[in-house]
PDB file of C-alpha atoms in Angstrom:
ATOM      1  CA  MET A   1     -38.145  -4.687  16.004  1.00 48.00           C
ATOM      2  CA  SER A   2     -36.115  -1.522  15.686  1.00 50.00           C
ATOM      3  CA  THR A   3     -33.713  -0.949  12.865  1.00 54.00           C
ATOM      4  CA  THR A   4     -30.651   1.188  12.761  1.00 55.00           C
ATOM      5  CA  PRO A   5     -30.695   3.689   9.868  1.00 55.00           C
ATOM      6  CA  VAL A   6     -28.001   3.074   7.323  1.00 53.00           C
ATOM      7  CA  ARG A   7     -25.778   6.040   6.661  1.00 55.00           C
ATOM      8  CA  THR A   8     -24.867   6.582   3.069  1.00 52.00           C
ATOM      9  CA  THR A   9     -21.741   8.414   1.993  1.00 50.00           C
ATOM     10  CA  PRO A  10     -22.243  10.869  -0.901  1.00 50.00           C
ATOM     11  CA  VAL A  11     -20.494   9.750  -4.035  1.00 51.00           C
ATOM     12  CA  ARG A  12     -17.833  12.243  -4.979  1.00 58.00           C
ATOM     13  CA  THR A  13     -17.134  12.677  -8.630  1.00 74.00           C
ATOM     14  CA  ALA A  14     -13.710  13.644  -9.921  1.00 86.00           C
ATOM     15  CA  PRO A  15     -13.285  17.362 -10.646  1.00 92.00           C
ATOM     16  CA  VAL A  16     -13.483  18.518 -14.239  1.00 94.00           C
ATOM     17  CA  ARG A  17     -10.001  18.868 -15.722  1.00 96.00           C
ATOM     18  CA  LEU A  18      -9.779  22.318 -17.318  1.00 97.00           C
ATOM     19  CA  LEU A  19      -7.252  24.157 -19.481  1.00 97.00           C
ATOM     20  CA  VAL A  20      -7.509  27.963 -19.555  1.00 97.00           C
ATOM     21  CA  CYS A  21      -6.434  29.962 -22.616  1.00 97.00           C
ATOM     22  CA  ASP A  22      -6.352  33.761 -22.488  1.00 95.00           C
ATOM     23  CA  ASP A  23      -3.598  36.094 -23.675  1.00 94.00           C
ATOM     24  CA  HIS A  24      -3.952  38.502 -20.725  1.00 94.00           C
ATOM     25  CA  ALA A  25      -1.993  37.381 -17.666  1.00 94.00           C
ATOM     26  CA  VAL A  26      -4.181  39.378 -15.264  1.00 94.00           C
ATOM     27  CA  VAL A  27      -7.351  37.841 -16.706  1.00 93.00           C
ATOM     28  CA  ARG A  28      -5.874  34.340 -16.446  1.00 94.00           C
ATOM     29  CA  ALA A  29      -4.870  34.941 -12.827  1.00 95.00           C
ATOM     30  CA  GLY A  30      -8.391  36.117 -12.022  1.00 94.00           C
ATOM     31  CA  LEU A  31      -9.946  33.117 -13.739  1.00 94.00           C
ATOM     32  CA  LEU A  32      -7.646  30.676 -11.951  1.00 94.00           C
ATOM     33  CA  ALA A  33      -8.511  32.191  -8.564  1.00 94.00           C
ATOM     34  CA  LEU A  34     -12.223  32.117  -9.397  1.00 95.00           C
ATOM     35  CA  LEU A  35     -12.187  28.541 -10.681  1.00 94.00           C
ATOM     36  CA  ALA A  36     -10.246  27.378  -7.607  1.00 92.00           C
ATOM     37  CA  SER A  37     -13.194  28.473  -5.478  1.00 92.00           C
ATOM     38  CA  ALA A  38     -15.532  26.108  -7.332  1.00 90.00           C
ATOM     39  CA  GLY A  39     -14.066  23.062  -5.610  1.00 87.00           C
ATOM     40  CA  ASP A  40     -15.031  20.621  -8.357  1.00 92.00           C
ATOM     41  CA  ILE A  41     -12.959  22.105 -11.201  1.00 94.00           C
ATOM     42  CA  GLU A  42      -9.231  21.422 -11.517  1.00 95.00           C
ATOM     43  CA  VAL A  43      -7.189  23.762 -13.711  1.00 95.00           C
ATOM     44  CA  VAL A  44      -4.488  21.534 -15.185  1.00 96.00           C
ATOM     45  CA  GLY A  45      -2.806  24.195 -17.297  1.00 96.00           C
ATOM     46  CA  GLU A  46      -2.916  27.697 -18.727  1.00 96.00           C
ATOM     47  CA  ALA A  47      -2.021  29.012 -22.175  1.00 96.00           C
ATOM     48  CA  SER A  48      -1.456  32.516 -23.493  1.00 95.00           C
ATOM     49  CA  THR A  49      -1.525  31.708 -27.231  1.00 95.00           C
ATOM     50  CA  GLY A  50      -3.567  29.543 -29.538  1.00 95.00           C
ATOM     51  CA  GLU A  51      -0.566  27.419 -30.439  1.00 96.00           C
ATOM     52  CA  GLU A  52       0.216  26.840 -26.775  1.00 97.00           C
ATOM     53  CA  ALA A  53      -3.395  25.850 -26.093  1.00 97.00           C
ATOM     54  CA  VAL A  54      -3.320  23.265 -28.891  1.00 96.00           C
ATOM     55  CA  ALA A  55      -0.059  21.772 -27.592  1.00 96.00           C
ATOM     56  CA  LEU A  56      -1.180  21.687 -23.946  1.00 97.00           C
ATOM     57  CA  ALA A  57      -4.570  20.214 -24.859  1.00 97.00           C
ATOM     58  CA  ALA A  58      -2.763  17.299 -26.493  1.00 95.00           C
ATOM     59  CA  ARG A  59      -0.269  16.848 -23.640  1.00 95.00           C
ATOM     60  CA  LEU A  60      -2.425  17.434 -20.547  1.00 95.00           C
ATOM     61  CA  ALA A  61      -5.650  15.790 -21.762  1.00 93.00           C
ATOM     62  CA  PRO A  62      -8.125  18.207 -20.152  1.00 96.00           C
ATOM     63  CA  GLN A  63     -11.848  17.548 -20.445  1.00 96.00           C
ATOM     64  CA  VAL A  64     -12.605  21.163 -21.282  1.00 97.00           C
ATOM     65  CA  VAL A  65     -10.615  24.045 -22.739  1.00 97.00           C
ATOM     66  CA  LEU A  66     -11.806  27.505 -21.695  1.00 97.00           C
ATOM     67  CA  MET A  67     -10.967  29.553 -24.791  1.00 97.00           C
ATOM     68  CA  ASP A  68     -10.797  33.283 -25.460  1.00 95.00           C
ATOM     69  CA  LEU A  69     -11.259  34.341 -29.096  1.00 91.00           C
ATOM     70  CA  GLN A  70      -8.757  37.176 -29.523  1.00 89.00           C
ATOM     71  CA  LEU A  71      -5.264  35.965 -28.640  1.00 90.00           C
ATOM     72  CA  GLY A  72      -2.886  38.550 -30.048  1.00 83.00           C
ATOM     73  CA  ASP A  73      -0.144  37.153 -32.287  1.00 85.00           C
ATOM     74  CA  GLY A  74      -0.451  33.717 -33.839  1.00 89.00           C
ATOM     75  CA  ILE A  75      -3.631  31.764 -34.443  1.00 92.00           C
ATOM     76  CA  ASP A  76      -6.836  33.070 -32.889  1.00 92.00           C
ATOM     77  CA  GLY A  77      -9.213  31.224 -30.590  1.00 93.00           C
ATOM     78  CA  VAL A  78     -11.364  30.007 -33.470  1.00 91.00           C
ATOM     79  CA  GLU A  79      -8.466  28.319 -35.260  1.00 92.00           C
ATOM     80  CA  ALA A  80      -7.194  26.889 -31.962  1.00 95.00           C
ATOM     81  CA  THR A  81     -10.683  25.520 -31.313  1.00 95.00           C
ATOM     82  CA  ARG A  82     -10.772  23.949 -34.757  1.00 93.00           C
ATOM     83  CA  ARG A  83      -7.435  22.197 -34.212  1.00 95.00           C
ATOM     84  CA  ILE A  84      -8.292  21.004 -30.708  1.00 96.00           C
ATOM     85  CA  THR A  85     -11.724  19.622 -31.584  1.00 94.00           C
ATOM     86  CA  ALA A  86     -10.375  17.932 -34.717  1.00 91.00           C
ATOM     87  CA  THR A  87      -8.366  15.565 -32.505  1.00 87.00           C
ATOM     88  CA  PRO A  88     -10.061  12.188 -31.915  1.00 86.00           C
ATOM     89  CA  ASP A  89     -11.402  12.045 -28.338  1.00 88.00           C
ATOM     90  CA  GLY A  90     -10.121  15.580 -27.811  1.00 90.00           C
ATOM     91  CA  PRO A  91     -11.496  17.935 -25.144  1.00 96.00           C
ATOM     92  CA  HIS A  92     -14.580  20.061 -25.516  1.00 97.00           C
ATOM     93  CA  VAL A  93     -14.014  23.786 -26.026  1.00 97.00           C
ATOM     94  CA  LEU A  94     -16.004  26.380 -24.113  1.00 96.00           C
ATOM     95  CA  VAL A  95     -15.533  29.888 -25.499  1.00 95.00           C
ATOM     96  CA  LEU A  96     -15.317  32.640 -22.879  1.00 94.00           C
ATOM     97  CA  THR A  97     -15.086  36.046 -24.492  1.00 91.00           C
ATOM     98  CA  THR A  98     -16.337  39.628 -24.560  1.00 89.00           C
ATOM     99  CA  TYR A  99     -17.179  39.404 -28.285  1.00 81.00           C
ATOM    100  CA  ASP A 100     -20.755  38.559 -29.259  1.00 76.00           C
ATOM    101  CA  THR A 101     -20.991  39.530 -32.921  1.00 78.00           C
ATOM    102  CA  ASP A 102     -22.785  37.207 -35.319  1.00 75.00           C
ATOM    103  CA  ALA A 103     -19.539  36.495 -37.146  1.00 76.00           C
ATOM    104  CA  ASP A 104     -17.638  35.562 -33.963  1.00 83.00           C
ATOM    105  CA  ILE A 105     -20.421  33.265 -32.779  1.00 86.00           C
ATOM    106  CA  THR A 106     -20.826  31.616 -36.179  1.00 82.00           C
ATOM    107  CA  ARG A 107     -17.099  31.033 -36.600  1.00 84.00           C
ATOM    108  CA  ALA A 108     -16.646  29.590 -33.107  1.00 89.00           C
ATOM    109  CA  ILE A 109     -19.573  27.195 -33.378  1.00 88.00           C
ATOM    110  CA  ALA A 110     -18.540  26.149 -36.888  1.00 85.00           C
ATOM    111  CA  ALA A 111     -15.048  25.431 -35.532  1.00 88.00           C
ATOM    112  CA  GLY A 112     -16.504  22.953 -33.040  1.00 92.00           C
ATOM    113  CA  ALA A 113     -17.006  24.954 -29.827  1.00 94.00           C
ATOM    114  CA  THR A 114     -19.387  23.187 -27.440  1.00 94.00           C
ATOM    115  CA  GLY A 115     -20.425  26.391 -25.712  1.00 93.00           C
ATOM    116  CA  TYR A 116     -20.146  30.171 -26.016  1.00 94.00           C
ATOM    117  CA  LEU A 117     -20.134  32.216 -22.827  1.00 93.00           C
ATOM    118  CA  LEU A 118     -19.660  35.940 -22.306  1.00 92.00           C
ATOM    119  CA  LYS A 119     -17.303  37.227 -19.624  1.00 91.00           C
ATOM    120  CA  ALA A 120     -20.142  39.244 -18.111  1.00 89.00           C
ATOM    121  CA  GLU A 121     -21.774  36.044 -16.800  1.00 90.00           C
ATOM    122  CA  ARG A 122     -21.885  35.306 -13.076  1.00 92.00           C
ATOM    123  CA  PRO A 123     -19.314  32.876 -11.607  1.00 94.00           C
ATOM    124  CA  GLU A 124     -22.033  30.284 -10.927  1.00 94.00           C
ATOM    125  CA  GLU A 125     -23.002  30.339 -14.588  1.00 94.00           C
ATOM    126  CA  LEU A 126     -19.377  29.799 -15.592  1.00 95.00           C
ATOM    127  CA  PHE A 127     -18.999  26.827 -13.221  1.00 95.00           C
ATOM    128  CA  ALA A 128     -22.202  25.257 -14.519  1.00 94.00           C
ATOM    129  CA  ALA A 129     -21.130  25.824 -18.117  1.00 95.00           C
ATOM    130  CA  VAL A 130     -17.781  24.092 -17.504  1.00 96.00           C
ATOM    131  CA  HIS A 131     -19.556  21.028 -16.125  1.00 95.00           C
ATOM    132  CA  ALA A 132     -22.064  21.045 -18.982  1.00 95.00           C
ATOM    133  CA  ALA A 133     -19.275  21.304 -21.547  1.00 95.00           C
ATOM    134  CA  ALA A 134     -17.451  18.377 -19.914  1.00 95.00           C
ATOM    135  CA  GLN A 135     -20.570  16.309 -20.600  1.00 94.00           C
ATOM    136  CA  GLY A 136     -20.741  17.530 -24.185  1.00 93.00           C
ATOM    137  CA  ARG A 137     -23.835  19.661 -23.591  1.00 93.00           C
ATOM    138  CA  THR A 138     -24.186  22.964 -25.432  1.00 91.00           C
ATOM    139  CA  VAL A 139     -24.229  26.098 -23.281  1.00 91.00           C
ATOM    140  CA  LEU A 140     -24.866  29.583 -24.657  1.00 91.00           C
ATOM    141  CA  SER A 141     -25.126  32.901 -22.841  1.00 89.00           C
ATOM    142  CA  PRO A 142     -28.671  34.281 -23.244  1.00 85.00           C
ATOM    143  CA  PRO A 143     -27.586  37.100 -25.619  1.00 85.00           C
ATOM    144  CA  VAL A 144     -25.662  34.570 -27.712  1.00 87.00           C
ATOM    145  CA  ALA A 145     -28.611  32.164 -27.796  1.00 84.00           C
ATOM    146  CA  SER A 146     -30.847  35.008 -28.991  1.00 82.00           C
ATOM    147  CA  ARG A 147     -28.426  35.830 -31.809  1.00 76.00           C
ATOM    148  CA  VAL A 148     -28.199  32.191 -32.860  1.00 77.00           C
ATOM    149  CA  MET A 149     -31.994  31.885 -32.983  1.00 77.00           C
ATOM    150  CA  ALA A 150     -32.256  35.115 -34.957  1.00 72.00           C
ATOM    151  CA  GLN A 151     -29.725  33.820 -37.479  1.00 68.00           C
ATOM    152  CA  MET A 152     -31.651  30.583 -37.882  1.00 67.00           C
ATOM    153  CA  ARG A 153     -34.949  32.355 -38.431  1.00 68.00           C
ATOM    154  CA  ALA A 154     -33.703  35.002 -40.822  1.00 61.00           C
ATOM    155  CA  PRO A 155     -32.515  34.012 -44.303  1.00 63.00           C
ATOM    156  CA  SER A 156     -28.902  34.944 -44.997  1.00 66.00           C
ATOM    157  CA  PRO A 157     -28.567  37.938 -47.356  1.00 73.00           C
ATOM    158  CA  GLN A 158     -27.263  36.812 -50.725  1.00 84.00           C
ATOM    159  CA  LEU A 159     -24.148  38.407 -52.195  1.00 89.00           C
ATOM    160  CA  THR A 160     -24.344  39.769 -55.717  1.00 91.00           C
ATOM    161  CA  GLU A 161     -22.044  38.581 -58.493  1.00 91.00           C
ATOM    162  CA  ARG A 162     -19.966  41.756 -58.165  1.00 93.00           C
ATOM    163  CA  GLU A 163     -19.707  41.349 -54.385  1.00 93.00           C
ATOM    164  CA  LEU A 164     -18.541  37.761 -54.863  1.00 91.00           C
ATOM    165  CA  ASP A 165     -15.921  38.985 -57.333  1.00 92.00           C
ATOM    166  CA  ILE A 166     -14.637  41.530 -54.828  1.00 93.00           C
ATOM    167  CA  LEU A 167     -14.696  38.957 -52.033  1.00 92.00           C
ATOM    168  CA  GLY A 168     -12.539  36.677 -54.152  1.00 92.00           C
ATOM    169  CA  GLN A 169     -10.013  39.446 -54.730  1.00 93.00           C
ATOM    170  CA  LEU A 170     -10.086  40.228 -51.024  1.00 92.00           C
ATOM    171  CA  ALA A 171      -9.235  36.616 -50.203  1.00 91.00           C
ATOM    172  CA  GLN A 172      -6.126  36.948 -52.352  1.00 92.00           C
ATOM    173  CA  GLY A 173      -4.918  39.764 -50.128  1.00 92.00           C
ATOM    174  CA  LEU A 174      -5.474  42.576 -52.624  1.00 93.00           C
ATOM    175  CA  GLY A 175      -6.025  46.155 -51.469  1.00 93.00           C
ATOM    176  CA  ASN A 176      -8.819  48.430 -52.650  1.00 94.00           C
ATOM    177  CA  ARG A 177      -6.704  49.994 -55.396  1.00 94.00           C
ATOM    178  CA  GLU A 178      -5.602  46.612 -56.723  1.00 95.00           C
ATOM    179  CA  ILE A 179      -9.160  45.284 -56.663  1.00 94.00           C
ATOM    180  CA  ALA A 180     -10.365  48.360 -58.538  1.00 94.00           C
ATOM    181  CA  ARG A 181      -7.750  47.826 -61.242  1.00 93.00           C
ATOM    182  CA  ALA A 182      -8.466  44.107 -61.540  1.00 92.00           C
ATOM    183  CA  LEU A 183     -12.218  44.619 -61.914  1.00 92.00           C
ATOM    184  CA  PHE A 184     -12.043  47.905 -63.899  1.00 93.00           C
ATOM    185  CA  ILE A 185     -14.035  49.871 -61.329  1.00 94.00           C
ATOM    186  CA  SER A 186     -13.252  52.852 -59.098  1.00 94.00           C
ATOM    187  CA  GLU A 187     -11.890  52.616 -55.567  1.00 93.00           C
ATOM    188  CA  ALA A 188     -15.030  54.364 -54.324  1.00 94.00           C
ATOM    189  CA  THR A 189     -17.124  51.597 -55.849  1.00 95.00           C
ATOM    190  CA  VAL A 190     -14.938  48.979 -54.184  1.00 94.00           C
ATOM    191  CA  LYS A 191     -15.444  50.664 -50.801  1.00 94.00           C
ATOM    192  CA  THR A 192     -19.206  50.764 -51.338  1.00 94.00           C
ATOM    193  CA  HIS A 193     -19.322  47.069 -52.183  1.00 94.00           C
ATOM    194  CA  LEU A 194     -17.090  46.213 -49.216  1.00 94.00           C
ATOM    195  CA  GLY A 195     -19.489  47.989 -46.867  1.00 93.00           C
ATOM    196  CA  ARG A 196     -22.374  45.927 -48.228  1.00 92.00           C
ATOM    197  CA  ILE A 197     -20.349  42.716 -47.972  1.00 92.00           C
ATOM    198  CA  TYR A 198     -19.506  43.452 -44.331  1.00 90.00           C
ATOM    199  CA  ASP A 199     -23.182  44.113 -43.535  1.00 88.00           C
ATOM    200  CA  LYS A 200     -24.365  40.920 -45.210  1.00 86.00           C
ATOM    201  CA  LEU A 201     -21.731  38.738 -43.560  1.00 85.00           C
ATOM    202  CA  GLY A 202     -22.069  40.379 -40.145  1.00 81.00           C
ATOM    203  CA  VAL A 203     -18.415  41.424 -39.923  1.00 85.00           C
ATOM    204  CA  ASP A 204     -16.474  44.661 -39.708  1.00 85.00           C
ATOM    205  CA  THR A 205     -13.018  43.720 -40.983  1.00 88.00           C
ATOM    206  CA  ARG A 206     -11.489  42.373 -44.190  1.00 90.00           C
ATOM    207  CA  SER A 207     -10.090  39.313 -42.404  1.00 88.00           C
ATOM    208  CA  GLY A 208     -13.474  38.640 -40.848  1.00 87.00           C
ATOM    209  CA  ALA A 209     -15.159  38.774 -44.243  1.00 89.00           C
ATOM    210  CA  VAL A 210     -12.676  36.296 -45.708  1.00 89.00           C
ATOM    211  CA  ALA A 211     -12.999  33.961 -42.721  1.00 86.00           C
ATOM    212  CA  VAL A 212     -16.806  33.873 -42.899  1.00 84.00           C
ATOM    213  CA  ALA A 213     -16.710  33.503 -46.680  1.00 84.00           C
ATOM    214  CA  LYS A 214     -14.461  30.441 -46.358  1.00 83.00           C
ATOM    215  CA  GLU A 215     -16.706  28.872 -43.752  1.00 76.00           C
ATOM    216  CA  ARG A 216     -19.802  29.432 -45.905  1.00 76.00           C
ATOM    217  CA  ARG A 217     -17.899  28.315 -49.001  1.00 78.00           C
ATOM    218  CA  LEU A 218     -18.653  31.535 -50.847  1.00 83.00           C
ATOM    219  CA  LEU A 219     -15.232  31.825 -52.484  1.00 81.00           C
ATOM    220  CA  ARG A 220     -14.893  30.629 -56.043  1.00 66.00           C
TER     221      ARG A 220
END
């Protein structure tokens, strides 16, 4: 007895709802055009500032927010990520940036980012990362993954008592001259200590040092 083969229709899943946040209009336009070619990703909104991303994430209910780190004026991508992921049942955040310093990676992951991708990745890698992030799976660009593993394997350099003192003054917004006066040391000594603090924390700016210090709870 012959049987007629049963044809099965592929099950189509709904596209991933995505919000794009980048402060450069040209970059956003390029991303939107690229993501449109994926076919299974729906861009539901775009933001140019961190504040706008937070508001749109709450209003549009995307599954994933594609987040740049440096956003010009206002809150940066890390703070926006922290606010978005702090919302119950909020979207996952996938960082897409050109910055791959230890401090940037540490801050973004500590803020709740599900993944960290570099803009040099191929389009296929970006599409796959968006889908992985929608499922709550961690995705890291290979260079980022290497840095994370290196951080885990290497013990963090400890700050000296004097460096902690200077870091505390720095967090109060004091300049080198004011710190020198407060601690009864020379400005040259302050600069020397600041250089060592930056090296140990993996940063290159005063604001970066304060941000990492707060996350590691180094401030007294």
